[in-house]
Structures are given as structure tokens and as C-alpha cells.
Amino acid sequence: MTPRATPDHHSARPRDRWRLPTWWRRLHGHAPPVPESSPAPADDVRTDAAEAAGAPEDTPTTLWRIRTTVRDEPGTLAALCGALAGHRVDILSLQTHPLADGTVDEFLLRAPAAVPADELKRSIAAGGGSDTWIERADTHDLVDAPTRVLTLATRTALDGAELPLALRQLLGRCTIHSLPATSLGGRPLEDAPPVEGVLEETVMRLRDPSGGALTIERPHLPFTPTEFARARALVDLDARLGPRLPHRRDVLTLPEGNEVTVRRADTRDLAEARAMHQRCSPTTLGRRYHGPVGDADRYLDHLLSPRFGRTLAAYTASGRLVALGHLLWDGDETEVALIVEDAWQRRGIGGELLRRLIAMAAETGSGCVYAVTQSANTGMVAAMRALGLPLDYQIEQGTLVVTAQLTPAQVPAPAPAPAPRTGS
């Protein structure tokens, strides 16, 4: 299906010029618009019931995000607002998501803390709402929808790896899976989504501009056509801009005096990554990829793709790639992985890459990061312990999973570069 983009409550759906905007009719019933000579109505819908009722200013309150489905008829929005006003609720923002047979109203509201969620849902049902969903919100949700979308578009424009994260922030709690265009065996992706994408209630499927598919799932709350149109617009922006990475490069001086340049990497570093694999021992490759050494090169296309995460590369002054660090989006979780060429191990490169990757994970809002390695890989275990973060260990049949719990105040900062440089 190809639903068209739909407006928020600040503008009307396309209709002939003799009909009132949808949101006006729903709020005011059959009343005509106020004449130009009269004071204009407020641009947004607010219910300052707490102030009108004389509620104390220091009354504890809770922020809620609520969605409910109502009939697209005159007066339905007014009925909802009236039902909520009975609990001294302050409506801070409203978005409307038109459907074929109704409208989804999304409220961000502040309610007295003493009013439980179930009571709010009962009031909404009494006001004509159905299929109501409610969850706690926080101050970050106070940014209005157009500002949030523009901010996410800017981040996506600057960094190709931001697209999955931007989609997650745009759509709230959801799981995003990136499927490559071909399998590791070279077989093409089956059932690729059409160019216009597919929306099936709680699942979106979009064609990835870099090949393959993006699948977005939100089982607890169906997607609306408006959300589908916004997600597709972000994907279209990514397709138009092509491959891109931030240009920052840091030059690090190792204890013995050698310098390495740390920068972001992508599939354009594929040849150098394969050459590094050739210089690595079977032990190093086996500890990193947990499988046949001969298969190591087959993972690089996936690992270096910005769609699946972020990669940091360490290059020598002569332009030789000696280490790679990966931060991989794994559904709702985040994995970190490292490989350092044998001749450059135990010089602090792996630890520095790991600190930078952990800081990136914290910036994206990840609550934890895990590393999968062999129990005999003492170097990786030591690097994780050196972070100074709470760690959990799980081991099964020689495979060790180390999980670091991230608290922004505890995440170690990368070592400062002695001086800015350009080039590698």
C-alpha cells in the first residue's frame, strides 16, 4: 500500500474550500469558523483545567503519552478534552493520525500523579475513545513533532549509520531488523519489499537504499499511515544522500611513540580490512569470528555497513589498517566487537577503540552493551574490565558473553588526542 502523508492538527486534510478543516469540525462541532474581525482561536488545543479549578501549583504531576481511536465526526475531540478535564489534565500537545474509518488522536498530557492510568483510560472511553494505549512520557517528549522529525533528518543526513537509530526515535519502542541484499552464501534476498514499502498494522517493511530490506516491528501499538509516511521519508532522504560518514579523525600516540589514526570506517575500507585479515593469525581470527577461519572475510560486508552499526578503524601513519572495532545494532540490544592485528596487540589500541564505541552506545541511549568472545580471550575480558562499568558474565561451552551496564555518568571518555590532524 502507498498511504499519503497526513498532517498534524496544525493543518487540514485536503478538502474542497467550502468544508471546514477536520480538526476544527471535531473540536467545535458544526460551529462556523470565527470571523476575521473576532479574536483568533489558539493554534494548539490546551486544557488548563488544573489552573481553572484552583489546583495547587505544587501538586505532583505525571507526564503521559496516550493514543486513542475516535470516530471522525464533529465534536469528538471536544468530548475527549472534556472527559480529561474532569481530572485536571493539562494537554500539552496533540497530533492526529487520520485513518480510513476514524482518527487516532495522540496526546502528550500532564495529569495529577494521584490519577492512575486506568482511570485516565476509563475517562477516555467515556469520551468516545477506543483501543486506547497509554505509557509514561518524559521531558524529552515535549519537543513538538516537526522539530523532532527535522532533528532526526539532520542526524541522518550527517551520518549514514544514524538511520536505524532515527527510525527508532521517530517511532518509539520498536525493533528494527536490517536484512542484507544477499546472504553470506551469495543468495539474493527473498521477498524484497516494493519501492513504496509495505505497512501491515504492527510491521513496516521498507526497501533499504543500500540494498536489502528494513523491517520495523512494534507489536504493542499498530503503526499509522502518518508514521509510515514519515519513516519512508527518512529512508528516501538516506537514499538520495548516498554513503556518508563524519570526517573526524583523531591521531593517537602509543606508549612506544608510534601514531595511529582512529576514524569511522565503512564498506569503502573493505580492501584494507581483507588485507588485515591476511596478516592475522588463525587464533586471532577464530577469537573474533567464532567459526572457520576461512569464513572471516565473508562477514566484512555486513560488519562495515553503516546500516548495521558503526565501525572504527585504526590506521598507521603509512596507511595500514591494524584494528577494527564494531558497534552493532542487534534488535533492541547493542553488541561490541574488536579485532587487532597480532603485531599491534597489547599496545592499547583495542582498549581505546572499545572506550570510543561504548561512548557512542551511550550517546544513542543504549542501556547496556555486550561482547561475545571465547573464555580464553583474556585481552577482550581485560579491556571490558578496564571500562570500570558494572559487568555481567555468562559462559556456555567455552563461549563467554560479557555485558556492560551503561550509566552516562560512568561511561569512560576516550583518551584526548594530543593534536588534531588530517589524513591517515
Coordinates of C-alpha atoms in Angstrom, one line a residue:
M1 CA 0.0 0.0 0.0
T2 CA 1.1 3.6 -0.5
P3 CA -0.6 5.8 2.0
R4 CA 0.0 9.5 1.5
A5 CA 1.5 11.8 4.2
T6 CA -1.0 13.2 6.5
P7 CA -0.9 16.5 8.5
D8 CA -0.8 17.2 12.2
H9 CA -3.5 19.2 13.8
H10 CA -2.0 22.4 12.6
S11 CA -3.3 21.9 9.1
A12 CA -6.3 20.4 7.4
R13 CA -6.6 17.4 5.1
P14 CA -7.2 18.3 1.5
R15 CA -10.9 19.1 1.1
D16 CA -12.9 21.4 -1.1
R17 CA -12.8 25.0 0.0
W18 CA -16.3 25.1 1.3
R19 CA -15.7 22.5 4.0
L20 CA -14.2 23.1 7.4
P21 CA -10.8 21.6 8.4
T22 CA -11.2 18.2 10.1
W23 CA -9.7 19.2 13.4
W24 CA -11.9 22.3 13.7
R25 CA -15.1 20.4 13.0
R26 CA -14.2 17.7 15.5
L27 CA -13.3 20.2 18.2
H28 CA -16.2 22.7 17.7
G29 CA -18.9 20.5 16.2
H30 CA -20.9 22.4 13.5
A31 CA -20.0 25.9 14.6
P32 CA -18.5 28.0 11.8
P33 CA -15.0 29.5 12.0
V34 CA -14.6 32.7 13.9
P35 CA -14.8 35.8 11.7
E36 CA -11.6 37.6 10.9
S37 CA -12.7 40.5 13.0
S38 CA -13.0 38.4 16.1
P39 CA -10.1 37.1 18.2
A40 CA -8.5 34.1 16.6
P41 CA -8.6 30.8 18.4
A42 CA -5.5 29.3 19.9
D43 CA -3.2 27.5 17.4
D44 CA -3.0 24.4 19.7
V45 CA -5.5 22.6 21.9
R46 CA -4.8 23.1 25.6
T47 CA -6.9 22.2 28.6
D48 CA -5.7 24.3 31.6
A49 CA -8.2 22.7 33.8
A50 CA -5.9 22.5 36.8
E51 CA -5.5 26.3 36.9
A52 CA -9.2 26.9 36.3
A53 CA -10.1 24.5 39.1
G54 CA -7.7 26.2 41.5
A55 CA -5.4 23.2 41.9
P56 CA -2.3 24.0 43.9
E57 CA 0.7 24.8 41.8
D58 CA 2.9 22.3 43.7
T59 CA 0.6 19.3 43.1
P60 CA 2.7 16.4 41.9
T61 CA 2.1 15.5 38.3
T62 CA 2.9 12.8 35.8
L63 CA 3.6 13.0 32.0
W64 CA 1.6 10.6 29.9
R65 CA 1.6 9.7 26.2
I66 CA -1.8 8.5 25.1
R67 CA -3.2 7.2 21.8
T68 CA -6.9 6.5 21.2
T69 CA -9.1 5.9 18.2
V70 CA -12.2 8.0 17.7
R71 CA -14.9 8.5 15.1
D72 CA -14.1 11.2 12.6
E73 CA -17.2 13.3 13.4
P74 CA -17.8 16.8 14.6
G75 CA -17.4 17.3 18.4
T76 CA -15.4 14.1 19.1
L77 CA -12.2 15.9 20.1
A78 CA -14.2 18.3 22.3
A79 CA -15.8 15.3 24.1
L80 CA -12.3 13.8 24.7
C81 CA -10.9 17.0 26.1
G82 CA -14.0 17.4 28.3
A83 CA -13.6 13.9 29.7
L84 CA -9.9 14.5 30.6
A85 CA -10.7 18.0 32.1
G86 CA -12.6 16.3 34.8
H87 CA -9.2 15.0 36.2
R88 CA -7.5 18.4 35.9
V89 CA -5.4 17.2 33.0
D90 CA -3.3 19.6 31.0
I91 CA -3.0 18.7 27.4
L92 CA 0.5 19.8 26.2
S93 CA 0.4 18.6 22.6
L94 CA -1.9 16.8 20.2
Q95 CA -1.3 15.0 16.9
T96 CA -4.0 13.5 14.7
H97 CA -3.4 10.4 12.5
P98 CA -6.3 10.1 10.1
L99 CA -7.4 6.5 9.2
A100 CA -9.8 5.2 6.6
D101 CA -12.6 4.7 9.2
G102 CA -11.6 7.1 12.0
T103 CA -8.8 9.1 13.6
V104 CA -6.1 8.3 16.0
D105 CA -5.5 11.1 18.5
E106 CA -2.1 11.2 20.2
F107 CA -1.9 13.3 23.3
L108 CA 1.0 14.3 25.5
L109 CA -0.5 15.4 28.7
R110 CA 0.3 16.2 32.3
A111 CA -2.0 14.8 34.9
P112 CA -2.1 14.8 38.7
A113 CA 0.1 12.0 40.0
A114 CA -2.7 10.7 42.1
V115 CA -4.7 9.8 38.9
P116 CA -3.8 6.3 37.8
A117 CA -3.5 5.2 34.2
D118 CA -6.6 3.0 34.4
E119 CA -8.7 6.0 35.5
L120 CA -7.5 8.0 32.5
K121 CA -8.4 5.2 30.2
R122 CA -11.9 4.9 31.6
S123 CA -12.4 8.7 31.1
I124 CA -11.2 8.4 27.5
A125 CA -13.6 5.5 26.9
A126 CA -16.4 7.6 28.3
G127 CA -15.4 10.4 26.0
G128 CA -15.7 8.2 22.9
G129 CA -12.1 6.8 22.6
S130 CA -11.4 3.1 21.9
D131 CA -8.3 0.9 21.5
T132 CA -6.5 3.3 24.0
W133 CA -2.8 2.9 24.6
I134 CA -1.0 4.8 27.4
E135 CA 2.5 4.9 28.7
R136 CA 4.7 7.2 30.8
A137 CA 6.4 10.0 29.0
D138 CA 9.4 12.2 30.0
T139 CA 10.6 15.7 29.3
H140 CA 12.3 14.6 26.0
D141 CA 8.8 14.1 24.6
L142 CA 7.9 17.7 25.0
V143 CA 9.6 18.5 21.7
D144 CA 6.9 19.0 19.1
A145 CA 6.7 16.5 16.2
P146 CA 8.0 18.8 13.3
T147 CA 11.1 19.8 15.4
R148 CA 11.8 16.2 16.3
V149 CA 11.5 15.0 12.7
L150 CA 13.8 17.8 11.4
T151 CA 16.4 16.9 14.1
L152 CA 16.3 13.3 13.1
A153 CA 16.6 14.2 9.4
T154 CA 19.7 16.3 10.2
R155 CA 21.4 13.5 12.1
T156 CA 20.6 11.1 9.3
A157 CA 22.0 13.5 6.7
L158 CA 25.3 13.8 8.5
D159 CA 25.8 10.1 9.2
G160 CA 24.5 7.0 7.3
A161 CA 24.7 4.9 10.4
E162 CA 22.0 7.1 12.1
L163 CA 19.1 5.8 10.0
P164 CA 18.1 2.8 12.2
L165 CA 18.5 5.0 15.3
A166 CA 16.5 7.8 13.8
L167 CA 13.7 5.4 12.9
R168 CA 13.6 4.0 16.4
Q169 CA 13.4 7.5 18.0
L170 CA 10.8 8.5 15.5
L171 CA 8.6 5.5 16.1
G172 CA 9.2 4.9 19.8
R173 CA 9.7 1.4 21.3
C174 CA 10.2 -0.8 18.3
T175 CA 12.6 -3.4 16.9
I176 CA 14.4 -2.8 13.7
H177 CA 16.0 -5.6 11.6
S178 CA 18.3 -4.9 8.6
L179 CA 18.4 -7.7 6.1
P180 CA 21.3 -7.6 3.6
A181 CA 20.6 -7.9 -0.2
T182 CA 22.4 -11.3 -0.3
S183 CA 23.1 -14.0 2.3
L184 CA 26.7 -14.9 3.3
G185 CA 26.4 -17.6 0.7
G186 CA 25.6 -15.1 -2.1
R187 CA 21.9 -15.9 -2.5
P188 CA 19.7 -12.8 -3.1
L189 CA 17.2 -11.7 -0.6
E190 CA 13.8 -13.4 -1.0
D191 CA 10.6 -11.4 -1.0
A192 CA 12.2 -7.9 -1.1
P193 CA 9.7 -5.1 -0.3
P194 CA 8.5 -2.9 -3.2
V195 CA 9.9 0.5 -3.6
E196 CA 6.9 2.1 -1.9
G197 CA 7.2 -0.2 1.1
V198 CA 4.6 -2.3 2.9
L199 CA 2.6 -1.4 6.0
E200 CA 0.9 -4.3 7.9
E201 CA -0.5 -2.9 11.2
T202 CA 2.4 -3.6 13.6
V203 CA 5.0 -4.2 10.9
M204 CA 6.7 -1.9 8.3
R205 CA 8.9 -3.2 5.5
L206 CA 10.9 -0.7 3.6
R207 CA 13.5 -1.1 0.9
D208 CA 16.9 -0.3 2.2
P209 CA 18.7 2.2 -0.1
S210 CA 22.0 0.3 0.3
G211 CA 20.3 -3.0 -0.7
G212 CA 18.2 -5.4 1.3
A213 CA 15.3 -4.5 3.5
L214 CA 14.4 -2.8 6.7
T215 CA 11.8 -4.5 8.9
I216 CA 10.3 -2.5 11.8
E217 CA 8.1 -4.2 14.3
R218 CA 6.0 -2.7 17.2
P219 CA 3.7 -5.4 18.5
H220 CA 2.2 -3.3 21.3
L221 CA 0.9 -0.5 19.1
P222 CA -0.1 -0.5 15.4
F223 CA 1.6 1.9 13.1
T224 CA -0.5 4.6 11.4
P225 CA -0.2 5.7 7.8
T226 CA 1.2 9.0 9.1
E227 CA 4.1 7.2 10.8
F228 CA 4.7 5.1 7.8
A229 CA 4.9 8.2 5.6
R230 CA 7.4 9.8 8.0
A231 CA 9.6 6.7 8.2
R232 CA 9.6 6.3 4.4
A233 CA 10.6 10.0 4.0
L234 CA 13.7 9.4 6.2
V235 CA 14.6 6.3 4.1
D236 CA 14.2 8.3 0.9
L237 CA 16.5 11.0 2.3
D238 CA 19.1 8.4 3.1
A239 CA 18.8 7.1 -0.5
R240 CA 19.3 10.5 -2.0
L241 CA 22.4 11.3 0.0
G242 CA 24.3 8.1 -0.6
P243 CA 27.2 6.8 1.5
R244 CA 28.5 9.3 4.1
L245 CA 30.4 9.4 7.3
P246 CA 31.6 12.1 9.8
H247 CA 35.0 13.4 8.8
R248 CA 36.5 13.4 12.3
R249 CA 39.9 11.8 12.6
D250 CA 42.0 11.5 15.9
V251 CA 45.7 10.8 15.9
L252 CA 46.8 8.7 19.0
T253 CA 50.3 8.3 20.2
L254 CA 51.0 4.8 21.5
P255 CA 53.3 4.2 24.5
E256 CA 56.3 3.3 22.3
G257 CA 55.8 6.5 20.3
N258 CA 54.1 5.2 17.2
E259 CA 51.0 7.1 16.0
V260 CA 47.7 5.6 14.7
T261 CA 44.7 7.5 13.3
V262 CA 41.3 6.5 14.5
R263 CA 38.3 7.3 12.2
R264 CA 35.0 5.9 11.2
A265 CA 35.0 3.2 8.5
D266 CA 32.5 1.7 6.1
T267 CA 32.5 -0.6 3.1
R268 CA 35.0 1.6 1.3
D269 CA 37.6 0.2 3.7
L270 CA 36.8 -3.4 2.6
A271 CA 40.1 -4.0 0.7
E272 CA 42.2 -2.8 3.7
A273 CA 40.1 -5.0 6.1
R274 CA 40.7 -8.1 4.0
A275 CA 44.4 -7.4 3.8
M276 CA 44.5 -7.1 7.6
H277 CA 42.8 -10.5 7.9
Q278 CA 45.5 -12.0 5.8
R279 CA 48.1 -10.7 8.3
C280 CA 46.2 -12.0 11.4
S281 CA 46.9 -15.4 12.9
P282 CA 44.2 -18.2 12.8
T283 CA 44.0 -17.7 16.6
T284 CA 43.1 -14.0 16.3
L285 CA 40.6 -14.7 13.6
G286 CA 39.0 -17.5 15.5
R287 CA 38.6 -15.5 18.7
R288 CA 36.9 -12.7 16.7
Y289 CA 34.6 -14.7 14.4
H290 CA 33.9 -17.9 16.4
G291 CA 33.9 -20.0 13.3
P292 CA 36.0 -21.4 10.5
V293 CA 38.9 -19.0 9.8
G294 CA 38.3 -19.2 6.1
D295 CA 34.9 -17.6 6.5
A296 CA 36.2 -14.4 8.2
D297 CA 36.2 -12.3 5.0
R298 CA 32.6 -13.1 4.3
Y299 CA 31.4 -11.2 7.4
L300 CA 33.1 -7.9 6.4
D301 CA 30.4 -6.6 4.0
H302 CA 27.9 -6.8 6.8
L303 CA 30.2 -5.5 9.6
L304 CA 31.4 -2.5 7.6
S305 CA 27.9 -1.5 6.5
P306 CA 26.7 1.7 8.4
R307 CA 23.2 0.1 8.3
F308 CA 24.1 -2.5 10.9
G309 CA 26.1 -0.2 13.2
R310 CA 29.2 1.9 13.5
T311 CA 32.8 0.9 12.8
L312 CA 36.0 2.5 14.0
A313 CA 39.3 1.8 12.2
A314 CA 42.9 2.3 13.4
Y315 CA 45.4 3.2 10.6
T316 CA 49.1 3.6 10.9
A317 CA 50.9 6.6 9.5
S318 CA 51.7 4.6 6.4
G319 CA 48.1 3.9 5.7
R320 CA 47.9 0.3 7.0
L321 CA 44.8 -0.9 8.8
V322 CA 45.7 -2.6 12.0
A323 CA 42.4 -2.7 14.1
L324 CA 38.7 -2.6 13.7
G325 CA 36.0 -2.0 16.3
H326 CA 32.3 -2.6 15.7
L327 CA 29.2 -1.3 17.4
L328 CA 26.3 -3.4 16.0
W329 CA 22.6 -2.8 16.4
D330 CA 21.1 -6.2 17.4
G331 CA 17.4 -5.6 17.6
D332 CA 16.8 -3.8 20.9
E333 CA 20.4 -4.7 22.1
T334 CA 23.9 -3.5 21.1
E335 CA 26.9 -5.6 20.5
V336 CA 30.5 -4.5 20.6
A337 CA 33.4 -6.4 18.9
L338 CA 37.1 -5.9 18.3
I339 CA 39.9 -7.3 16.2
V340 CA 43.5 -6.1 16.4
E341 CA 46.3 -7.4 14.1
D342 CA 48.7 -9.6 16.0
A343 CA 51.7 -7.4 15.7
W344 CA 49.7 -4.4 17.2
Q345 CA 48.1 -6.2 20.1
R346 CA 48.6 -5.2 23.7
R347 CA 49.5 -1.6 22.8
G348 CA 46.3 0.0 24.0
I349 CA 44.6 0.2 20.6
G350 CA 41.8 -2.2 21.4
G351 CA 41.1 -0.6 24.7
E352 CA 40.9 2.9 23.1
L353 CA 38.5 1.7 20.3
L354 CA 36.4 0.0 23.0
R355 CA 36.1 3.2 25.1
R356 CA 35.0 5.1 22.0
L357 CA 32.5 2.5 21.0
I358 CA 31.0 2.4 24.5
A359 CA 30.7 6.3 24.5
M360 CA 28.9 6.0 21.1
A361 CA 26.5 3.5 22.5
A362 CA 25.7 5.7 25.5
E363 CA 25.0 8.6 23.1
T364 CA 22.4 6.5 21.3
G365 CA 20.6 5.7 24.6
S366 CA 21.7 2.1 24.9
G367 CA 21.3 0.8 28.4
C368 CA 23.8 -2.0 28.0
V369 CA 26.4 -3.4 25.6
Y370 CA 27.5 -7.0 25.3
A371 CA 30.6 -8.7 23.8
V372 CA 30.7 -12.3 22.7
T373 CA 34.1 -13.9 22.8
Q374 CA 35.9 -17.1 23.9
S375 CA 36.6 -17.7 27.5
A376 CA 40.3 -17.9 26.7
N377 CA 40.3 -14.4 25.2
T378 CA 41.9 -12.7 28.2
G379 CA 42.6 -9.5 26.2
M380 CA 39.0 -8.8 25.5
V381 CA 38.0 -9.6 29.0
A382 CA 40.7 -7.2 30.4
A383 CA 39.5 -4.5 28.0
M384 CA 35.9 -4.8 29.2
R385 CA 37.0 -4.8 32.9
A386 CA 39.2 -1.7 32.3
L387 CA 36.0 0.3 31.4
G388 CA 35.1 0.4 35.1
L389 CA 31.4 -0.4 34.4
P390 CA 29.2 -3.0 36.1
L391 CA 29.7 -6.3 34.2
D392 CA 27.7 -9.5 33.9
Y393 CA 29.3 -12.7 32.7
Q394 CA 27.6 -15.7 31.1
I395 CA 29.6 -18.7 29.8
E396 CA 28.4 -21.7 27.9
Q397 CA 30.5 -24.4 26.1
G398 CA 33.5 -22.1 26.0
T399 CA 31.7 -19.0 24.7
L400 CA 31.7 -16.0 27.1
V401 CA 29.2 -13.2 26.9
V402 CA 30.2 -10.1 28.9
T403 CA 27.5 -7.4 29.3
A404 CA 28.4 -3.9 30.4
Q405 CA 25.6 -1.8 32.1
L406 CA 25.8 1.8 30.8
T407 CA 25.2 4.8 33.1
P408 CA 26.0 8.0 31.3
A409 CA 27.9 9.4 34.4
Q410 CA 30.0 6.2 34.5
V411 CA 30.9 5.8 30.8
P412 CA 34.6 6.4 30.4
A413 CA 35.7 9.2 28.0
P414 CA 38.1 8.3 25.2
A415 CA 41.7 9.5 25.7
P416 CA 42.1 13.0 24.3
A417 CA 44.1 13.3 21.1
P418 CA 47.3 15.2 21.5
A419 CA 46.6 17.4 18.5
P420 CA 44.1 17.5 15.6
R421 CA 45.4 16.0 12.3
T422 CA 44.1 15.4 8.9
G423 CA 44.8 12.4 6.7
S424 CA 45.6 8.8 7.9

